[in-house]
Amino acid sequence: MQLWRKKSLWLALSASWLLLVLLGGFPLLRPAVPPRPRPGGPQRWPRWLDAELLQSFSQPGELPEDAPPPPQASHGSSCDWGTCFDTSKCRGDGLKVFVHQVAAGPISETGRKILASLEVSRYHTFSPAEACLRLFLSLDSPAGECSPVPTPWNGGRNHLVLSLHSAPCPRTFQLGQAMVAEASPTVDSFRPGFDVALPLLPEAHPWRGGAPGQLRQHSPQPGVALLALEEERGGWRTAGTNSSACPWDGHCKQDPGPEQTHPGEMLPNATFCLISGQRVDASSRFLQALQAGCIPVLLSPRWELPFSEVIDWTKAAIVADKRVPLQVLAALQEMPPARVLALRQQTQFLWDAYFSSVEKVIHTTLEIIQDRIFGTSAHPSLLWNSPPGALLALPTFSTIPQNFPFYHLQRGSRPEGRFSALIWVGAPGQPPLKLIQAVAGSQHCAQILVLWSSEQPLPSRWPETAVPLTVMDGHRKVSDRFFPYRAINTDAILSLDARSSLSTMEVNFAFVVWQSFPERMVGFLTWSHFWDEALGGWGYTAERANEFSMVLTTAAFYHRYYHTLFTHSLPKALRTLADEAPTCVDVLMNFLVAAVTKLPPIKVPCGKQQQEAAPLAPGGRRSGPKHQPPVPDCINQMAAAFGHMPLVSSRLRLDPVLFKDPVSVQRKKYRSLEKP
Amino acid sequence: MCASVKYNIRGPALIPRMKTKHRIYYITLFSIVLLGLIATGMFQFWPHSIESSSDWNAEKRSVRDVPVVRLPADSPIPERGDLSCRMHTCFDVYRCGFNPKNKIKVYIYSLKKYVDDLGVPVSNTISREYNELLTAISDSDYYTDDISRACLFVPSIDVLNQNTLRIKETAQALAQLSRWDRGTNHLLFNMLPGGPPDYNTALDVPRDRALLAGGGFSTWTYRQGYDVSIPVYSPLSAEADLPEKGPGPRRHFLLSSQTGLHPEYREDLEALQAKHGESVLVLDKCTNLSEGVLSVRKRCHKHQVFDYPQVLQEATFCVVLRGARLGQAVLSDVLQAGCVPVVIADSYVLPFSEVLDWKRWTSGSMCIRNKKPLRFENYYFRLVFQTEGNDSLVGHEVNSLGHSWEQWDSEAIALATLQIINDRIYPYAAISYEEWNDPPAVKWSSVSNPLFLPLIPPQSQGFTAIVLTYDRVESLFRVITEVSKVPSLSKLLVVWNNQNKNPPEDSLWPKIRVPLKVVRTAENKLSNRFFPYDEIETEAVLAIDDDIIMLTSDELQFGYEVWREFPDRLVGYPGRLHLWDHEMSKWKYESEWTNEVSMVLTGAAFYHKYFNYLYTYKMPGDIKNWVDAHMNCEDIAMNFLVANVTGKAVIKVTPRKKFKCPECTAIDGLSLDQTHMVERSECINKFASVFGTMPLKVVEHRADPVLYKDDFPEKLKSFPNIGSL
């Protein structure tokens, strides 16, 4: 009885045990075996049972690469770079451009600007035999006639037909194999990689220099209109940010929200500027928006964006489909601030680098063709699309961004920790032994180069230094100082005049500062420029002031790339000017660097003896001591040649962290800088 | 489970009174339990082992079982491809209207077998590669099985190789697809276009408006912005497992590995080899291989036999010449081997050239288009010239190239093609040049300064001072009065961080010349100081603690002037330094009088208001919450953030002065003691680990006015009152 009860108890127990186990197990089982196919999920591409047995689309070994290349197919009248341009003519010196003489008679203002821009280009040649590209200006003459075909036409081969205005006159001659550079070509007629798309410039576009971008701040001001729309008559009107409907006509009828109309040619004050993609003349609005820092929004443009071959427009504009305006508006409203910030800044950079003057447009066109000829050693995309732009980054110097001074800060890297000192001995006197010793004492100094430009014979004995010392015989020209000598093998150059006096500590500190600002000039002595109301021109002075805009190259650190730029990109006339008036060379170098960086140079503290040794008065109109010979007015000539005043003033000096602080001098790394 | 079973088996032994009969009984009982458990376990794992290999929603069938479709001989044929097609003319963007998150939806037609009237198949049903390609699309986010919501349609008709299909019948098969509609929004993939003798560079199947992702496009057939140029898939490099090869010199300078070159090309190459010896290697098919060796995996030079594609790793540059077709599968092999391709093919549209910067990829040196007659000699010298002294660079770039495209397999080709089309439809959400082209290594280490334009903001804009305060009203009022004397101040914002106490009455606040606004916060958090308040209208922000009363008006104005020259940096007064503690192997915080600076305290610092946005919404990891929880180190976090995004150092302005309590944050009682320094050091270590790097940059300079401490009349100096106590 008891036994039976015990039995049944155990049975019940074990049964419940089993049940528990099974019940407990099943919920775990369920997710593992879902019903298939799951009703909710998408029906995917099948996994074939015999997928392993499927054949490859082509059998290795049978690939038709075994067949010989067919003869080059002719493509009728159509052309591309490979078939219609003969690069063999450009092998020697790269691109050389000969401009066909425009038919006699008055030429338009724009035509004159173009010709002048071509002539100052480093690719220009007066000899047709030397040229590998012949440029033909397609200008409308006042009579409305089109220029005839230039005589050695050669079927248009290696010719570029350039017209700054869209389809100026019906093409009276067969283009043949000629390339076309015209403003806003239609997408259908444009041959990518062969033609060049130009911007549609207004008549009054400045020849050189040009107005800078109008953006005054990086981020949009709060409350500024989201969208500006072009008006029929040439103005802009802004649409509020809160308009829920598409604010442009034709597509929707809802209340467009608060709107403001800006009459005339006023530049839009909005974050985005909507530009019609259909009308070719709207492309001049495109430039207007670009200058204003208003991000262009193009709806299905039928014209090719300017310089689209090299400019990455996705970084500065939005090209969207005109058929889905609501989607575009929503996208604009939701665009993350980081993107808006980047787009706005890019518009300004592109405007300033390639569009702000006729000269820049022409030079960019030639640079694109030069890049095609260079092929693989042309500017990489990064150089075209980040400041300062491809016109200022010469590919003959390097195609690797790290070798240029401007990309270190952009990429968060630092230049190498050594410099070459370049001492220029111009005036008669003793070799600068003391200076050499001071410079050689720096642990950052890699070598010392002495550029002997004095009339005196070369001294035979030079001091023993820890670093290599090379003496080069110069050409007695001041511009020699900025020649890209092969011997300079470091990024940094310490440019020195034999009469400068520097201490090792000053050199060390200035170099460490330069490493933080490798694209700028870092110097000790400064000048400042000013606008002279009375004379209606620029002046400059060496007087000590609360601000400065130039550092003297008699003692300054800068990147060796500026030597290349000085020698190969500056107009020859400017270098001649500097040779004639040696004080101008400092101004010129400062102009050049400022035009590239758009930033002021950097001043570091210097000892007293250096200040005293400084050439006191440059060519300032007011400050020049009477006994000095009159200095030519180089600053105004240079401002004219640059087309604007590139110099930027700074109000600060970089000192060592503990400079003249009330702590023990033992703690200070650069203590000798504080000696009175 | 094991343990419990053991226990159960041993159980009866622990009950000595039980009889053997019972014991057997119990054993049986527990065996049943055990069995049940095992069964449960089996059930759990058994089904997985079968099914986990495939997707649950994919049907399992054989390719031979697909339905057969008979095409009548007179069924319609699409028009030939329209060369003038562009996205805005031939693509129906309205169909993409349903797609959320700026992502197109792609439908794949189900697989059918097409036969003509006589029952002869039109083409191979599907190739291995096309099946992989469709599988990749199906597994991607682009895929939809709802034909009515799709914006792009991919036919399952395999046209990868034109030689394997009948052109007219394939076109008829395309035309009868349910949504064909002149091919609008249809995407075809083709790698081997054309056929003998003239080898067209685009697929010859009439396809009307359909987009073509083709290998071997020439500029004549490629519709820019409409078609997509894709690489020709190489089965060889897919099979071969190439070892990773680091940068450094390789055995051969130039290598040609293609078989079946045109005799003229081969002659030229061999002449080059004869001239330059070892540095140039020209390979050909092997003629004398023993049986059983796969001839496609071998290449020979005279009697030397090389493994292919492994031999490609031995060369710096590899020639890729056009054959009958422009697109060559060898390009994929060459890239995978990390050899710089020298592509010589006139008018060839390189793969994905719409987005990939080939010039940069190949270290800015390669991809030469040929002119007739071929002059290898010229190219050779150009290569030598360009790589002179740049060996490491070439190696580096190519190496990174290998990483960014592990392999050009079907999946990569399919997804890149869809991404390109997607970016055309949603240009405002498109992938940038950098994302396509920067190798991963660069992405991690490089910075992208959000304020990259060199721009000096006009002085007229002024700055907004933001004072974070809790309850030190008296000190706060003094700060307000002092700051209001700064000429460029345009607005004052008080962030009232005390929820238990109301700010003083309006009438009690100091009367100042600029608008003063009090913002009350919901919680006493340090990050409130860096919130991008709508009230901030200027770009420049001065963050200032409510106890910083020792800064003179000249010092603050000068600080603003310095910020204008460095608008992308933190410009602050008290500077700090981080140091590496070699003993402890970690970072250390330093506030002593040092010759270097790597941080500025935000108790008094100018910066661009965009960094407020970054701090609030884009701070990496849990740093923001961590700072709020610890009530400390918000300034260090800001220093990290700005340095990390700009790659630039801070600017410390003006000499060091005795700050009453420079280390004070908003809370009282935090003093400059040892624990404080330890905490700050901990912050640096914590942030460095979250950022994955030490972004702070050390500099040895600070900014002073041009004439600071110069021998110059004080009254003529712009900022005379600097550094005074």
mmCIF file of N, CA, C and O in Angstrom, chain A residues 191-234:
data_model
loop_
_atom_site.group_PDB
_atom_site.id
_atom_site.type_symbol
_atom_site.label_atom_id
_atom_site.label_comp_id
_atom_site.label_asym_id
_atom_site.label_seq_id
_atom_site.Cartn_x
_atom_site.Cartn_y
_atom_site.Cartn_z
ATOM 1 N N ARG A 191 31.246 68.021 -74.762
ATOM 2 C CA ARG A 191 31.995 66.770 -74.830
ATOM 3 C C ARG A 191 32.919 66.693 -73.622
ATOM 4 O O ARG A 191 33.954 67.373 -73.588
ATOM 5 N N PRO A 192 32.550 65.876 -72.643
ATOM 6 C CA PRO A 192 33.337 65.838 -71.403
ATOM 7 C C PRO A 192 34.775 65.419 -71.680
ATOM 8 O O PRO A 192 35.031 64.546 -72.500
ATOM 9 N N GLY A 193 35.686 66.067 -71.004
ATOM 10 C CA GLY A 193 37.095 65.724 -71.166
ATOM 11 C C GLY A 193 37.720 66.320 -72.411
ATOM 12 O O GLY A 193 38.900 66.135 -72.663
ATOM 13 N N PHE A 194 36.923 67.027 -73.201
ATOM 14 C CA PHE A 194 37.463 67.633 -74.418
ATOM 15 C C PHE A 194 37.136 69.119 -74.448
ATOM 16 O O PHE A 194 38.028 69.955 -74.526
ATOM 17 N N ASP A 195 35.868 69.435 -74.352
ATOM 18 C CA ASP A 195 35.483 70.839 -74.254
ATOM 19 C C ASP A 195 35.711 71.319 -72.828
ATOM 20 O O ASP A 195 35.934 70.528 -71.914
ATOM 21 N N VAL A 196 35.664 72.632 -72.675
ATOM 22 C CA VAL A 196 35.785 73.203 -71.339
ATOM 23 C C VAL A 196 34.549 74.061 -71.091
ATOM 24 O O VAL A 196 34.197 74.898 -71.926
ATOM 25 N N ALA A 197 33.899 73.832 -69.973
ATOM 26 C CA ALA A 197 32.723 74.637 -69.623
ATOM 27 C C ALA A 197 33.169 75.848 -68.830
ATOM 28 O O ALA A 197 33.836 75.720 -67.813
ATOM 29 N N LEU A 198 32.827 77.027 -69.334
ATOM 30 C CA LEU A 198 33.201 78.265 -68.653
ATOM 31 C C LEU A 198 31.986 78.806 -67.913
ATOM 32 O O LEU A 198 30.855 78.464 -68.222
ATOM 33 N N PRO A 199 32.229 79.686 -66.955
ATOM 34 C CA PRO A 199 31.098 80.356 -66.314
ATOM 35 C C PRO A 199 30.595 81.476 -67.217
ATOM 36 O O PRO A 199 31.340 81.981 -68.057
ATOM 37 N N LEU A 200 29.358 81.831 -67.030
ATOM 38 C CA LEU A 200 28.792 82.943 -67.794
ATOM 39 C C LEU A 200 29.083 84.225 -67.021
ATOM 40 O O LEU A 200 28.464 84.508 -66.012
ATOM 41 N N LEU A 201 30.060 84.973 -67.508
ATOM 42 C CA LEU A 201 30.496 86.148 -66.766
ATOM 43 C C LEU A 201 29.695 87.363 -67.189
ATOM 44 O O LEU A 201 29.374 87.525 -68.364
ATOM 45 N N PRO A 202 29.402 88.243 -66.243
ATOM 46 C CA PRO A 202 28.756 89.490 -66.632
ATOM 47 C C PRO A 202 29.732 90.375 -67.398
ATOM 48 O O PRO A 202 30.950 90.220 -67.277
ATOM 49 N N GLU A 203 29.201 91.298 -68.174
ATOM 50 C CA GLU A 203 30.037 92.188 -68.993
ATOM 51 C C GLU A 203 31.099 92.888 -68.155
ATOM 52 O O GLU A 203 32.232 93.044 -68.562
ATOM 53 N N ALA A 204 30.672 93.327 -66.980
ATOM 54 C CA ALA A 204 31.547 94.177 -66.173
ATOM 55 C C ALA A 204 32.463 93.377 -65.254
ATOM 56 O O ALA A 204 32.997 93.921 -64.302
ATOM 57 N N HIS A 205 32.638 92.130 -65.549
ATOM 58 C CA HIS A 205 33.496 91.327 -64.676
ATOM 59 C C HIS A 205 34.905 91.892 -64.679
ATOM 60 O O HIS A 205 35.451 92.203 -65.734
ATOM 61 N N PRO A 206 35.517 92.034 -63.507
ATOM 62 C CA PRO A 206 36.846 92.659 -63.467
ATOM 63 C C PRO A 206 37.878 91.794 -64.184
ATOM 64 O O PRO A 206 37.759 90.566 -64.246
ATOM 65 N N TRP A 207 38.901 92.473 -64.681
ATOM 66 C CA TRP A 207 39.929 91.762 -65.413
ATOM 67 C C TRP A 207 40.745 90.893 -64.451
ATOM 68 O O TRP A 207 40.899 89.710 -64.621
ATOM 69 N N ARG A 208 41.281 91.496 -63.438
ATOM 70 C CA ARG A 208 42.086 90.720 -62.500
ATOM 71 C C ARG A 208 41.724 91.102 -61.072
ATOM 72 O O ARG A 208 41.022 92.083 -60.844
ATOM 73 N N GLY A 209 42.237 90.315 -60.147
ATOM 74 C CA GLY A 209 41.897 90.576 -58.748
ATOM 75 C C GLY A 209 40.464 90.191 -58.497
ATOM 76 O O GLY A 209 40.142 89.046 -58.255
ATOM 77 N N GLY A 210 39.598 91.163 -58.641
ATOM 78 C CA GLY A 210 38.188 90.876 -58.492
ATOM 79 C C GLY A 210 37.744 90.960 -57.051
ATOM 80 O O GLY A 210 38.543 90.857 -56.122
ATOM 81 N N ALA A 211 36.449 91.158 -56.915
ATOM 82 C CA ALA A 211 35.908 91.288 -55.568
ATOM 83 C C ALA A 211 36.013 89.953 -54.849
ATOM 84 O O ALA A 211 35.786 88.907 -55.437
ATOM 85 N N PRO A 212 36.373 89.991 -53.589
ATOM 86 C CA PRO A 212 36.424 88.734 -52.843
ATOM 87 C C PRO A 212 35.012 88.211 -52.579
ATOM 88 O O PRO A 212 34.030 88.914 -52.806
ATOM 89 N N GLY A 213 34.927 87.010 -52.107
ATOM 90 C CA GLY A 213 33.635 86.462 -51.716
ATOM 91 C C GLY A 213 33.007 87.336 -50.646
ATOM 92 O O GLY A 213 33.702 88.034 -49.914
ATOM 93 N N GLN A 214 31.691 87.297 -50.602
ATOM 94 C CA GLN A 214 31.030 88.225 -49.686
ATOM 95 C C GLN A 214 30.656 87.603 -48.356
ATOM 96 O O GLN A 214 30.018 88.252 -47.537
ATOM 97 N N LEU A 215 31.025 86.375 -48.171
ATOM 98 C CA LEU A 215 30.698 85.736 -46.913
ATOM 99 C C LEU A 215 31.541 86.369 -45.817
ATOM 100 O O LEU A 215 32.746 86.469 -45.930
ATOM 101 N N ARG A 216 30.890 86.796 -44.770
ATOM 102 C CA ARG A 216 31.619 87.417 -43.685
ATOM 103 C C ARG A 216 31.735 86.492 -42.482
ATOM 104 O O ARG A 216 32.498 86.713 -41.578
ATOM 105 N N GLN A 217 30.907 85.485 -42.438
ATOM 106 C CA GLN A 217 31.009 84.554 -41.328
ATOM 107 C C GLN A 217 30.809 83.146 -41.834
ATOM 108 O O GLN A 217 30.153 82.920 -42.833
ATOM 109 N N HIS A 218 31.380 82.226 -41.099
ATOM 110 C CA HIS A 218 31.350 80.839 -41.550
ATOM 111 C C HIS A 218 29.942 80.284 -41.558
ATOM 112 O O HIS A 218 29.486 79.715 -42.531
ATOM 113 N N SER A 219 29.237 80.433 -40.453
ATOM 114 C CA SER A 219 27.928 79.800 -40.348
ATOM 115 C C SER A 219 26.837 80.816 -40.665
ATOM 116 O O SER A 219 27.022 82.006 -40.470
ATOM 117 N N PRO A 220 25.687 80.348 -41.151
ATOM 118 C CA PRO A 220 24.615 81.286 -41.483
ATOM 119 C C PRO A 220 24.134 81.998 -40.223
ATOM 120 O O PRO A 220 24.097 81.410 -39.151
ATOM 121 N N GLN A 221 23.780 83.249 -40.394
ATOM 122 C CA GLN A 221 23.272 84.004 -39.260
ATOM 123 C C GLN A 221 21.924 83.414 -38.861
ATOM 124 O O GLN A 221 21.147 83.019 -39.718
ATOM 125 N N PRO A 222 21.643 83.333 -37.560
ATOM 126 C CA PRO A 222 20.329 82.816 -37.196
ATOM 127 C C PRO A 222 19.243 83.735 -37.751
ATOM 128 O O PRO A 222 19.400 84.958 -37.767
ATOM 129 N N GLY A 223 18.207 83.129 -38.237
ATOM 130 C CA GLY A 223 17.078 83.916 -38.725
ATOM 131 C C GLY A 223 17.189 84.302 -40.181
ATOM 132 O O GLY A 223 16.264 84.878 -40.738
ATOM 133 N N VAL A 224 18.309 83.984 -40.815
ATOM 134 C CA VAL A 224 18.442 84.330 -42.217
ATOM 135 C C VAL A 224 17.543 83.393 -43.036
ATOM 136 O O VAL A 224 17.252 82.269 -42.614
ATOM 137 N N ALA A 225 17.066 83.903 -44.162
ATOM 138 C CA ALA A 225 16.132 83.114 -44.964
ATOM 139 C C ALA A 225 16.779 81.822 -45.415
ATOM 140 O O ALA A 225 17.981 81.769 -45.689
ATOM 141 N N LEU A 226 15.991 80.802 -45.492
ATOM 142 C CA LEU A 226 16.516 79.516 -45.932
ATOM 143 C C LEU A 226 16.817 79.554 -47.424
ATOM 144 O O LEU A 226 17.848 79.107 -47.888
ATOM 145 N N LEU A 227 15.878 80.146 -48.168
ATOM 146 C CA LEU A 227 15.942 79.984 -49.606
ATOM 147 C C LEU A 227 15.718 81.323 -50.296
ATOM 148 O O LEU A 227 14.834 82.077 -49.918
ATOM 149 N N ALA A 228 16.543 81.599 -51.297
ATOM 150 C CA ALA A 228 16.286 82.750 -52.143
ATOM 151 C C ALA A 228 15.967 82.232 -53.538
ATOM 152 O O ALA A 228 16.565 81.267 -54.002
ATOM 153 N N LEU A 229 15.013 82.872 -54.179
ATOM 154 C CA LEU A 229 14.617 82.436 -55.514
ATOM 155 C C LEU A 229 14.909 83.556 -56.483
ATOM 156 O O LEU A 229 14.740 84.728 -56.154
ATOM 157 N N GLU A 230 15.319 83.191 -57.680
ATOM 158 C CA GLU A 230 15.625 84.230 -58.649
ATOM 159 C C GLU A 230 14.324 84.783 -59.219
ATOM 160 O O GLU A 230 13.361 84.063 -59.419
ATOM 161 N N GLU A 231 14.346 86.050 -59.461
ATOM 162 C CA GLU A 231 13.198 86.711 -60.052
ATOM 163 C C GLU A 231 13.417 86.809 -61.546
ATOM 164 O O GLU A 231 14.544 86.808 -62.025
ATOM 165 N N GLU A 232 12.333 86.951 -62.244
ATOM 166 C CA GLU A 232 12.416 87.065 -63.692
ATOM 167 C C GLU A 232 13.295 88.249 -64.112
ATOM 168 O O GLU A 232 14.099 88.161 -65.010
ATOM 169 N N ARG A 233 13.132 89.350 -63.404
ATOM 170 C CA ARG A 233 13.784 90.571 -63.859
ATOM 171 C C ARG A 233 15.209 90.701 -63.350
ATOM 172 O O ARG A 233 15.840 91.723 -63.542
ATOM 173 N N GLY A 234 15.690 89.734 -62.674
ATOM 174 C CA GLY A 234 17.088 89.794 -62.291
ATOM 175 C C GLY A 234 17.340 89.956 -60.813
ATOM 176 O O GLY A 234 18.478 90.005 -60.394
#
